[in-house]
Short mmCIF file of C-alpha atoms in Angstrom, two decimals:
data_model
loop_
_atom_site.label_atom_id
_atom_site.label_comp_id
_atom_site.label_asym_id
_atom_site.label_seq_id
_atom_site.Cartn_x
_atom_site.Cartn_y
_atom_site.Cartn_z
CA MET A 785 0.00 0.00 0.00
CA HIS A 786 0.96 3.64 -0.45
CA ALA A 787 -0.67 6.94 0.42
CA ILE A 788 -2.21 9.48 -1.95
CA ASN A 789 -3.56 12.66 -0.32
CA GLY A 790 -3.61 10.90 3.05
CA CYS A 791 -5.52 7.84 1.76
CA LEU A 792 -4.10 4.34 1.65
CA VAL A 793 -4.26 2.84 -1.81
CA THR A 794 -3.50 -0.76 -2.69
CA ALA A 795 -1.13 -1.04 -5.63
CA VAL A 796 -1.90 -3.58 -8.33
CA THR A 797 0.97 -5.53 -9.85
CA VAL A 798 0.74 -6.12 -13.57
CA ALA A 799 2.90 -8.66 -15.38
CA LYS A 800 5.40 -7.16 -17.79
CA ALA A 801 4.30 -7.38 -21.41
CA ALA A 802 6.14 -9.62 -23.84
CA PRO A 803 8.84 -7.88 -25.90
CA PHE A 804 7.82 -6.29 -29.18
CA THR A 805 9.14 -8.07 -32.28
CA ALA A 806 8.82 -7.66 -36.05
CA GLU A 807 6.46 -10.64 -35.98
CA HIS A 808 3.80 -8.35 -34.49
CA LEU A 809 3.93 -6.17 -37.61
CA TYR A 810 3.91 -9.14 -39.97
CA SER A 811 0.88 -10.71 -38.27
CA TRP A 812 -0.97 -7.38 -38.28
CA ILE A 813 -0.51 -6.84 -42.03
CA ILE A 814 -1.49 -10.45 -42.89
CA ASP A 815 -4.57 -10.19 -40.65
CA LYS A 816 -5.71 -6.89 -42.19
CA GLN A 817 -5.11 -8.16 -45.74
CA ALA A 818 -7.28 -11.20 -44.96
CA GLY A 819 -10.07 -8.84 -43.88
CA LEU A 820 -10.28 -7.19 -47.31
CA THR A 821 -12.55 -8.32 -50.13
CA ASP A 822 -11.30 -10.51 -52.98
CA GLN A 823 -11.02 -7.42 -55.20
CA GLN A 824 -8.94 -5.46 -52.67
CA HIS A 825 -5.23 -5.86 -52.04
CA PHE A 826 -2.42 -3.86 -50.49
CA GLN A 827 -0.37 -2.82 -53.53
CA ARG A 828 2.33 -0.87 -51.71
CA VAL A 829 3.29 -0.05 -48.13
CA LEU A 830 4.23 3.52 -47.20
CA LEU A 831 6.00 3.97 -43.86
CA ALA A 832 5.50 7.37 -42.24
CA PHE A 833 8.91 8.07 -40.71
CA SER A 834 9.37 11.11 -38.47
CA GLY A 835 12.64 9.79 -37.09
CA GLY A 836 11.19 9.50 -33.58
CA LEU A 837 11.23 6.37 -31.46
CA ASP A 838 7.85 5.03 -32.58
CA SER A 839 8.37 5.35 -36.33
CA THR A 840 11.97 4.10 -35.98
CA ALA A 841 10.61 0.90 -34.44
CA LEU A 842 8.12 0.68 -37.31
CA VAL A 843 10.81 1.05 -39.99
CA LEU A 844 13.16 -1.46 -38.31
CA ALA A 845 10.36 -4.02 -38.00
CA ALA A 846 9.29 -3.46 -41.61
CA ARG A 847 12.83 -4.06 -42.81
CA GLU A 848 12.86 -7.44 -41.03
CA ILE A 849 9.65 -8.68 -42.66
CA GLN A 850 9.61 -7.03 -46.09
CA GLU A 851 10.98 -10.08 -47.92
CA ARG A 852 8.25 -12.29 -46.41
CA LEU A 853 5.40 -10.09 -47.65
CA SER A 854 3.93 -10.56 -51.12
CA ILE A 855 3.86 -6.77 -51.53
CA PRO A 856 6.20 -4.63 -53.70
CA PRO A 857 9.11 -2.93 -51.90
CA MET A 858 8.15 -0.61 -49.08
CA LEU A 859 8.73 3.13 -49.31
CA VAL A 860 9.82 5.11 -46.27
CA VAL A 861 8.48 8.69 -46.35
CA HIS A 862 9.61 11.62 -44.19
CA VAL A 863 7.65 14.86 -44.20
CA ASN A 864 9.58 18.00 -43.34
CA HIS A 865 7.26 20.65 -41.86
CA GLY A 866 10.10 23.09 -41.31
CA ILE A 867 8.63 24.11 -37.95
CA GLN A 868 11.52 23.20 -35.66
CA PRO A 869 15.07 24.54 -36.16
CA GLU A 870 16.28 20.94 -36.17
CA ALA A 871 13.91 19.91 -39.01
CA GLY A 872 16.68 19.73 -41.59
CA HIS A 873 18.85 17.55 -39.34
CA TRP A 874 15.89 15.21 -38.66
CA ALA A 875 15.30 14.78 -42.38
CA GLU A 876 18.97 14.01 -42.96
CA HIS A 877 18.95 11.50 -40.07
CA CYS A 878 15.99 9.70 -41.65
CA ARG A 879 17.66 9.61 -45.05
CA ASN A 880 20.91 8.26 -43.60
CA LEU A 881 19.16 5.54 -41.60
CA CYS A 882 17.26 4.35 -44.68
CA GLN A 883 20.50 4.24 -46.66
CA GLN A 884 22.02 2.20 -43.87
CA LEU A 885 19.02 -0.17 -43.89
CA ASP A 886 18.93 -0.25 -47.72
CA MET A 887 15.30 0.87 -47.77
CA PRO A 888 13.76 3.21 -50.41
CA PHE A 889 13.31 6.72 -49.01
CA GLN A 890 11.42 9.82 -50.13
CA LEU A 891 11.52 13.27 -48.56
CA LEU A 892 8.42 15.48 -48.83
CA GLN A 893 8.13 19.16 -47.94
CA ALA A 894 4.96 20.34 -46.20
CA GLU A 895 3.60 23.85 -45.86
CA VAL A 896 1.81 24.41 -42.56
CA SER A 897 -1.12 26.81 -42.84
CA ASP A 898 -1.38 29.88 -40.62
CA GLU A 899 -5.10 29.36 -39.92
CA CYS A 900 -5.58 30.83 -36.45
CA ARG A 901 -8.64 28.72 -35.58
CA LYS A 902 -6.51 25.57 -35.28
CA GLY A 903 -3.55 24.75 -33.09
CA LEU A 904 -0.09 24.13 -34.51
CA GLU A 905 -0.32 20.37 -33.88
CA ALA A 906 -3.56 20.10 -35.89
CA ARG A 907 -2.24 22.25 -38.73
CA ALA A 908 0.99 20.24 -38.92
CA ARG A 909 -1.01 17.00 -39.03
CA GLU A 910 -3.15 18.30 -41.90
CA ALA A 911 -0.05 19.39 -43.82
CA ARG A 912 1.57 16.01 -43.21
CA TYR A 913 -1.35 14.01 -44.56
CA THR A 914 -1.72 16.37 -47.51
CA ALA A 915 1.90 15.60 -48.35
CA PHE A 916 1.30 11.85 -48.08
CA GLU A 917 -1.75 12.13 -50.35
CA SER A 918 0.35 13.88 -52.99
CA ILE A 919 2.23 10.61 -53.65
CA ALA A 920 -0.61 8.15 -52.91
CA LYS A 921 -1.41 5.43 -55.43
CA ASN A 922 -4.28 2.98 -55.69
CA GLY A 923 -4.00 0.25 -53.08
CA ASP A 924 -1.48 2.05 -50.86
CA LEU A 925 -1.30 1.10 -47.19
CA LEU A 926 0.12 4.00 -45.18
CA LEU A 927 1.48 2.82 -41.83
CA THR A 928 2.06 5.22 -38.94
CA GLY A 929 3.70 4.64 -35.57
CA GLN A 930 1.00 5.43 -32.97
CA HIS A 931 1.19 3.01 -30.05
CA ALA A 932 -0.87 2.03 -27.00
CA ASP A 933 0.21 5.05 -24.94
CA ASP A 934 -0.86 7.38 -27.78
CA GLN A 935 -4.20 5.58 -27.89
CA SER A 936 -4.83 6.10 -24.17
CA GLU A 937 -3.94 9.80 -24.46
CA THR A 938 -6.30 10.22 -27.42
CA LEU A 939 -9.14 8.48 -25.61
CA LEU A 940 -8.72 10.74 -22.56
CA LEU A 941 -8.59 13.87 -24.75
CA HIS A 942 -11.79 12.90 -26.54
CA LEU A 943 -13.47 11.92 -23.29
CA LEU A 944 -12.73 15.34 -21.83
CA ARG A 945 -14.17 16.97 -24.96
CA GLY A 946 -17.44 15.09 -24.51
CA SER A 947 -17.01 13.01 -27.66
CA GLY A 948 -19.44 10.30 -28.73
CA VAL A 949 -18.73 6.70 -29.67
CA GLU A 950 -16.63 7.58 -32.70
CA GLY A 951 -14.40 9.92 -30.71
CA LEU A 952 -14.01 7.37 -27.92
CA ALA A 953 -12.92 4.80 -30.50
CA ALA A 954 -9.88 7.12 -30.62
CA ILE A 955 -7.23 6.04 -33.14
CA HIS A 956 -8.67 3.55 -35.63
CA PRO A 957 -6.46 0.49 -36.27
CA ILE A 958 -7.19 0.72 -40.01
CA ARG A 959 -9.50 2.77 -42.19
CA THR A 960 -9.82 3.89 -45.78
CA TRP A 961 -7.58 6.79 -46.75
CA SER A 962 -6.96 8.58 -50.03
CA LYS A 963 -6.62 5.80 -52.65
CA GLY A 964 -6.08 3.03 -50.13
CA TRP A 965 -5.84 2.62 -46.38
CA ILE A 966 -4.09 4.01 -43.32
CA GLY A 967 -3.09 1.60 -40.57
CA ARG A 968 -1.66 1.81 -37.06
CA PRO A 969 -0.03 -1.58 -36.46
CA LEU A 970 1.71 -0.58 -33.19
CA LEU A 971 -1.43 0.16 -31.16
CA GLY A 972 -0.93 -3.12 -29.31
CA ALA A 973 2.53 -2.12 -28.10
CA ARG A 974 3.56 0.14 -25.20
CA ARG A 975 6.16 2.84 -25.70
CA GLU A 976 8.52 1.04 -23.30
CA GLN A 977 8.35 -2.08 -25.49
CA LEU A 978 9.30 -0.07 -28.57
CA LEU A 979 12.12 1.58 -26.60
CA GLU A 980 13.57 -1.83 -25.70
CA TYR A 981 13.22 -3.05 -29.30
CA VAL A 982 15.06 -0.08 -30.86
CA THR A 983 17.70 0.15 -28.12
CA ALA A 984 18.52 -3.54 -28.42
CA GLN A 985 19.40 -3.00 -32.08
CA GLY A 986 21.64 -0.05 -31.33
CA TYR A 987 19.86 2.63 -33.34
CA ARG A 988 19.30 6.27 -32.43
CA TRP A 989 16.17 8.36 -32.92
CA ASN A 990 15.17 12.01 -32.93
CA GLU A 991 13.65 13.66 -29.87
CA ASP A 992 11.15 16.43 -30.64
CA PRO A 993 11.50 19.14 -27.94
CA SER A 994 7.88 20.20 -28.49
CA ASN A 995 6.81 16.93 -26.85
CA GLN A 996 7.88 18.46 -23.52
CA ASP A 997 5.65 21.53 -23.90
CA LEU A 998 3.03 21.14 -21.14
CA SER A 999 0.83 23.84 -22.67
CA VAL A 1000 -0.09 21.21 -25.28
CA ARG A 1001 -2.92 19.21 -23.76
CA ARG A 1002 -1.69 15.86 -25.02
CA ASN A 1003 1.71 16.49 -23.46
CA PHE A 1004 0.05 17.47 -20.18
CA LEU A 1005 -1.85 14.18 -20.12
CA ARG A 1006 1.29 12.27 -21.04
CA HIS A 1007 3.58 13.79 -18.42
CA LYS A 1008 1.22 14.79 -15.60
CA VAL A 1009 -1.95 12.71 -15.72
CA LEU A 1010 -1.11 9.24 -17.02
CA PRO A 1011 1.84 8.73 -14.64
CA VAL A 1012 -0.50 9.37 -11.69
CA LEU A 1013 -3.11 7.01 -13.11
CA THR A 1014 -0.63 4.20 -13.78
CA GLU A 1015 0.89 4.58 -10.33
CA THR A 1016 -2.42 3.48 -8.80
CA TRP A 1017 -3.80 1.54 -11.77
CA PRO A 1018 -0.79 -0.02 -13.54
CA GLN A 1019 -3.17 -1.53 -16.08
CA ALA A 1020 -4.65 1.90 -16.95
CA VAL A 1021 -3.17 2.10 -20.45
CA SER A 1022 -4.28 -1.43 -21.25
CA SER A 1023 -7.79 -0.77 -19.90
CA LEU A 1024 -8.13 2.48 -21.82
CA ASN A 1025 -7.06 0.74 -25.01
CA GLN A 1026 -9.61 -2.00 -24.37
CA SER A 1027 -12.34 0.62 -23.96
CA ALA A 1028 -11.28 2.20 -27.27
CA GLU A 1029 -11.57 -1.23 -28.94
CA HIS A 1030 -15.09 -1.68 -27.56
CA CYS A 1031 -16.05 1.78 -28.84
CA ASN A 1032 -14.54 0.97 -32.23
CA ASP A 1033 -16.69 -2.19 -32.43
CA ALA A 1034 -19.77 -0.19 -31.46
CA MET A 1035 -18.91 2.50 -34.01
CA GLU A 1036 -18.60 -0.06 -36.81
CA ASN A 1037 -21.96 -1.60 -35.86
CA LEU A 1038 -23.57 1.85 -35.91
CA ALA A 1039 -21.91 2.62 -39.24
CA GLU A 1040 -23.47 -0.52 -40.74
CA LEU A 1041 -26.88 0.52 -39.43
CA ALA A 1042 -26.41 4.04 -40.81
CA GLN A 1043 -25.40 2.64 -44.21
CA MET A 1044 -28.60 0.60 -44.41
CA ASP A 1045 -30.58 3.77 -43.69
CA ILE A 1046 -28.61 5.77 -46.26
CA GLN A 1047 -29.35 3.18 -48.93
CA ARG A 1048 -33.08 3.51 -48.17
CA LEU A 1049 -32.77 7.31 -48.44
CA GLN A 1050 -30.91 7.19 -51.77
CA ILE A 1051 -33.20 5.26 -54.10
CA SER A 1052 -31.43 6.05 -57.37
CA ALA A 1053 -27.96 6.38 -58.80
CA LEU A 1054 -28.72 10.06 -59.36
CA ASP A 1055 -29.28 10.53 -55.62
CA ARG A 1056 -25.82 9.15 -54.94
CA LEU A 1057 -24.19 11.25 -57.68
CA LEU A 1058 -25.86 14.41 -56.37
CA HIS A 1059 -25.00 13.60 -52.74
CA ARG A 1060 -28.60 13.92 -51.61
CA LEU A 1061 -31.01 12.10 -49.28
CA LEU A 1062 -34.79 11.87 -49.30
CA LEU A 1063 -35.93 14.34 -46.67
CA THR A 1064 -39.36 13.13 -45.55
CA PRO A 1065 -38.38 9.54 -44.61
CA LEU A 1066 -35.27 10.91 -42.89
CA LEU A 1067 -37.36 13.18 -40.66
CA GLN A 1068 -39.71 10.30 -39.81
CA LEU A 1069 -36.88 8.59 -37.92
CA PRO A 1070 -35.94 9.37 -34.28
CA VAL A 1071 -33.63 12.38 -33.96
CA ARG A 1072 -30.79 10.23 -32.59
CA ARG A 1073 -31.02 8.11 -35.76
CA GLN A 1074 -31.05 11.23 -37.94
CA ARG A 1075 -27.82 12.41 -36.30
CA LEU A 1076 -26.22 9.01 -36.86
CA ILE A 1077 -27.21 8.95 -40.53
CA LEU A 1078 -26.01 12.48 -41.30
CA ARG A 1079 -22.68 12.08 -39.51
CA SER A 1080 -22.00 8.79 -41.29
CA TRP A 1081 -23.10 10.22 -44.66
CA ILE A 1082 -20.91 13.31 -44.24
CA ARG A 1083 -17.88 11.19 -43.26
CA GLN A 1084 -18.38 9.01 -46.34
CA GLN A 1085 -17.79 12.09 -48.48
CA GLY A 1086 -14.51 12.76 -46.67
CA ARG A 1087 -15.83 15.75 -44.69
CA GLN A 1088 -15.46 16.65 -41.03
CA THR A 1089 -18.79 16.37 -39.24
CA PRO A 1090 -20.43 19.50 -37.75
CA GLY A 1091 -20.59 20.02 -33.99
CA SER A 1092 -23.50 18.58 -32.00
CA LYS A 1093 -25.13 21.95 -31.28
CA LYS A 1094 -25.11 23.01 -34.93
CA LEU A 1095 -26.39 19.65 -36.12
CA ASN A 1096 -29.19 19.51 -33.53
CA SER A 1097 -30.28 23.05 -34.38
CA PHE A 1098 -30.32 22.20 -38.10
CA LEU A 1099 -32.45 19.10 -37.53
CA GLN A 1100 -34.90 21.16 -35.48
CA GLN A 1101 -35.19 23.65 -38.37
CA LEU A 1102 -35.83 20.85 -40.85
CA ALA A 1103 -38.54 19.34 -38.65
CA SER A 1104 -40.34 22.65 -38.16
CA THR A 1105 -40.43 23.84 -41.79
CA SER A 1106 -42.18 22.60 -44.92
CA ASN A 1107 -40.45 21.11 -47.95
CA ASP A 1108 -40.96 24.41 -49.77
CA SER A 1109 -38.72 26.20 -47.25
CA ARG A 1110 -34.96 25.89 -47.52
CA CYS A 1111 -32.78 25.23 -44.49
CA GLU A 1112 -29.01 25.23 -44.54
CA LEU A 1113 -26.11 24.32 -42.29
CA ARG A 1114 -22.61 25.75 -42.77
CA TRP A 1115 -19.48 24.45 -41.02
CA GLN A 1116 -15.75 24.36 -41.76
CA GLY A 1117 -16.20 25.49 -45.37
CA HIS A 1118 -19.02 23.00 -46.08
CA ARG A 1119 -22.73 23.58 -46.70
CA MET A 1120 -25.68 21.22 -46.39
CA ALA A 1121 -29.08 22.44 -47.57
CA SER A 1122 -32.61 21.22 -48.13
CA HIS A 1123 -34.45 21.76 -51.40
CA ARG A 1124 -37.94 20.44 -51.92
CA GLN A 1125 -37.97 16.75 -50.96
CA TYR A 1126 -34.19 16.35 -50.71
CA LEU A 1127 -31.30 17.17 -48.39
CA TYR A 1128 -28.09 18.00 -50.28
CA LEU A 1129 -24.47 17.87 -49.24
CA ASP A 1130 -21.95 20.06 -51.13
CA ALA A 1131 -24.69 22.67 -51.65
CA GLU A 1132 -22.21 25.36 -52.60
CA LYS A 1133 -22.75 27.87 -55.38
CA PRO A 1134 -19.87 27.67 -57.94
CA SER A 1135 -17.69 30.77 -58.10
CA HIS A 1136 -18.96 33.54 -60.37
CA LYS A 1137 -17.46 33.89 -63.82
CA PRO A 1138 -17.89 36.83 -66.18
CA GLY A 1139 -19.59 36.32 -69.53
CA ILE A 1140 -17.62 35.56 -72.68
CA LYS A 1141 -17.55 38.25 -75.36
CA SER A 1142 -18.97 37.51 -78.79
CA THR A 1143 -15.55 37.67 -80.41
CA ASP A 1144 -14.27 34.94 -78.08
CA TRP A 1145 -17.02 32.33 -78.53
CA PRO A 1146 -16.84 29.59 -79.74
CA GLN A 1147 -13.02 29.82 -79.79
CA GLN A 1148 -13.10 30.47 -76.01
CA SER A 1149 -15.72 28.10 -74.62
CA ASP A 1150 -14.45 27.35 -71.10
CA TRP A 1151 -17.18 28.60 -68.79
CA HIS A 1152 -18.03 26.28 -65.84
CA GLY A 1153 -17.14 23.55 -68.30
CA SER A 1154 -17.23 23.62 -72.07
CA LEU A 1155 -20.02 24.81 -74.41
CA CYS A 1156 -19.09 23.92 -77.98
CA VAL A 1157 -20.48 23.45 -81.50
CA ASN A 1158 -19.09 20.34 -83.14
CA LYS A 1159 -18.83 21.95 -86.61
CA PRO A 1160 -17.91 25.58 -85.95
CA LEU A 1161 -16.64 26.23 -89.50
CA GLU A 1162 -20.06 25.41 -90.96
CA PHE A 1163 -21.98 27.61 -88.54
CA ASN A 1164 -22.46 31.37 -88.88
CA PHE A 1165 -21.50 33.08 -85.62
CA ASP A 1166 -22.76 36.63 -85.33
CA ASN A 1167 -22.93 38.65 -82.10
CA TYR A 1168 -22.94 35.61 -79.79
CA SER A 1169 -22.09 35.72 -76.09
CA ILE A 1170 -22.24 33.54 -72.98
CA SER A 1171 -23.30 34.77 -69.57
CA SER A 1172 -24.82 33.57 -66.32
CA ARG A 1173 -28.42 33.77 -65.21
CA THR A 1174 -29.54 37.00 -63.53
CA GLY A 1175 -33.26 36.24 -63.22
CA GLY A 1176 -36.39 36.74 -65.35
CA GLU A 1177 -35.05 34.99 -68.46
CA SER A 1178 -37.33 33.06 -70.83
CA ILE A 1179 -36.81 30.98 -73.97
CA ASN A 1180 -38.97 29.85 -76.92
CA LEU A 1181 -38.97 26.07 -77.05
CA ALA A 1182 -39.81 24.17 -80.22
CA THR A 1183 -40.69 21.01 -78.32
CA ARG A 1184 -43.23 22.70 -76.03
CA GLY A 1185 -44.33 25.78 -77.94
CA GLY A 1186 -44.30 29.36 -76.73
CA SER A 1187 -42.11 31.16 -74.23
CA HIS A 1188 -41.08 29.43 -71.00
CA SER A 1189 -39.37 31.02 -68.02
CA LEU A 1190 -36.04 29.55 -66.93
CA LYS A 1191 -37.20 29.55 -63.32
CA LYS A 1192 -40.09 27.26 -64.27
CA LEU A 1193 -37.86 24.95 -66.29
CA PHE A 1194 -35.36 24.72 -63.44
CA GLN A 1195 -38.10 23.95 -60.95
CA GLU A 1196 -39.69 21.28 -63.14
CA SER A 1197 -36.30 19.60 -63.59
CA GLY A 1198 -35.49 19.69 -59.87
CA ILE A 1199 -32.33 21.78 -60.30
CA PRO A 1200 -31.25 23.22 -56.92
CA PRO A 1201 -31.04 27.04 -56.76
CA TRP A 1202 -27.32 27.11 -55.96
CA LEU A 1203 -26.47 25.43 -59.30
CA ARG A 1204 -28.63 27.59 -61.55
CA SER A 1205 -26.20 30.49 -61.94
CA SER A 1206 -23.45 28.24 -63.32
CA ILE A 1207 -25.25 26.95 -66.41
CA PRO A 1208 -24.07 28.87 -69.51
CA LEU A 1209 -26.72 30.94 -71.28
CA LEU A 1210 -26.01 31.48 -74.98
CA TYR A 1211 -27.28 34.77 -76.41
CA GLN A 1212 -27.40 36.43 -79.80
CA GLY A 1213 -27.65 40.07 -78.90
CA ASN A 1214 -30.38 40.13 -76.25
CA LYS A 1215 -32.12 36.95 -77.43
CA LEU A 1216 -31.61 33.78 -75.38
CA LEU A 1217 -30.78 30.90 -77.72
CA ALA A 1218 -29.68 28.06 -75.43
CA VAL A 1219 -29.55 27.07 -71.78
CA GLY A 1220 -26.51 24.83 -71.79
CA ASP A 1221 -27.60 22.11 -74.16
CA LEU A 1222 -30.75 21.34 -72.16
CA TRP A 1223 -33.17 23.82 -73.74
CA LEU A 1224 -32.77 25.43 -77.17
CA ASP A 1225 -34.62 28.26 -78.87
CA GLU A 1226 -36.84 27.05 -81.72
CA ASN A 1227 -35.10 29.07 -84.48
CA PHE A 1228 -31.62 28.35 -83.14
CA GLN A 1229 -32.36 24.64 -83.16
CA GLN A 1230 -33.29 24.87 -86.84
CA GLN A 1231 -30.05 26.75 -87.63
CA LEU A 1232 -28.03 24.00 -85.97
CA LYS A 1233 -29.93 21.35 -87.90
CA GLN A 1234 -29.43 23.08 -91.23
CA SER A 1235 -25.67 23.39 -90.69
CA GLY A 1236 -25.38 19.81 -89.45
CA SER A 1237 -24.08 21.08 -86.10
CA ILE A 1238 -24.71 19.98 -82.52
CA LEU A 1239 -24.34 22.16 -79.43
CA THR A 1240 -22.83 20.29 -76.47
CA TRP A 1241 -22.28 21.39 -72.89
CA GLU A 1242 -19.86 19.44 -70.71
CA PRO A 1243 -20.17 20.78 -67.13
CA ALA A 1244 -17.12 21.03 -64.92
CA ASN A 1245 -19.28 20.55 -61.81
CA ASN A 1246 -19.93 16.86 -61.06
CA GLN A 1247 -23.43 17.55 -59.74
CA TRP A 1248 -24.31 19.48 -62.88
CA ALA A 1249 -22.93 16.70 -65.06
CA ALA A 1250 -25.15 14.15 -63.31
CA LEU A 1251 -28.22 16.40 -63.57
CA ARG A 1252 -27.59 17.21 -67.24
CA ASN A 1253 -27.30 13.55 -68.18
CA ALA A 1254 -30.47 12.69 -66.26
CA ILE A 1255 -32.48 15.53 -67.84
CA LEU A 1256 -31.33 14.68 -71.36
CA LYS A 1257 -32.11 11.01 -70.78
CA LEU A 1258 -35.64 11.76 -69.61
CA SER A 1259 -36.42 14.29 -72.34
CA LYS A 1260 -36.75 13.75 -76.05
CA PRO A 1261 -33.67 14.55 -78.17
CA ILE A 1262 -33.60 18.28 -78.67
CA GLN A 1263 -30.92 18.32 -81.35
CA GLU A 1264 -30.59 16.28 -84.47
CA SER A 1265 -27.45 15.78 -86.47
#
């Protein structure tokens, strides 16, 4: 027994863990490969190498097993953020060690943003993964060196932030990333095990002085909180890691449930291409289920999820308004908005572009995509221009007779308001001749036919491309060659 604040506490003795070996890494990779589908395979292994103890252990273990793996040669990658004065020396240390180990090495430079809303650690992490993505190939497995002590720190940080199940799952052992996967094969090892492994082989590693900065919350937990916990509960790190595993299992079960709901709310391929969900059946579900669906759906598109308060407020707005009213949620540069019977992600209006002068079209046709005539030499261009919609436009349609307002045509076709300003409008003087290639003026259509020409719009925006193809498929051919 020993005393803490005057109280007697019984110490618990925990058996020392078995030494870490390269076999742990080999077994982890084989196990994760077996968990993939028949069509999926690890094509290449990237080793994130900072030069610190953890990633040094990872690189040394990888070198031991690389000949046993049926995977092309591994590539060791060091990202230089340039933050610390020693950054250049760390990069050179990593290069030298890889030369010594006869392992392929690549040095990447990263530019850390100066965004004041995020801490330096978060900005450096974003820059690091952006650098990794710049060299990613299909089937890549990026391995990083987080270990069991990192996992326990992450769990405590998320717990203190009030995170839900996903946050308490902490560091995921493996997940999809870029064009492949990112894995953390050392989560089952303690830092002291990795220390023994690297020391026994006689290699040195870099020590980052910022890891001693107690103003960083993770460092405070590492140096001030966890030592106190493990003094009384020696199994604390192991128990925290076990809790993270339980939360990870629960998160995966919830993700499967959410995916079944998402499939019921996206009844067509067009729904998936437009990143939209059916609104009415979504709102018929309990609010807790709505939150689960939206968070999972947003993550599937590679976005950060909005905070709980913002999401709850948005769901309340949706529930209290009719389908004719539009609600929107903005967070971290993203926008989700309702329109009629759908809820859209990526509901951002494309950037404004000025119209193209008559002397530039059709030679200059790049305007939110490409609007072109296939036989320009056989067509008489006179006083033509392209511009965006300003409101109140109408067009004479041969297929429907008479003048029709663009607003009405957009509404009938289910085109969301935020996309309408980025469809090119083709004018001759003040007369509207074409709305993309979706709706053509009666006389203009005859001119195209007589010259054997076809007007084609190829949108740059993926949502517009999906909508255009769907509209043209549903409507009768409006141009004849």
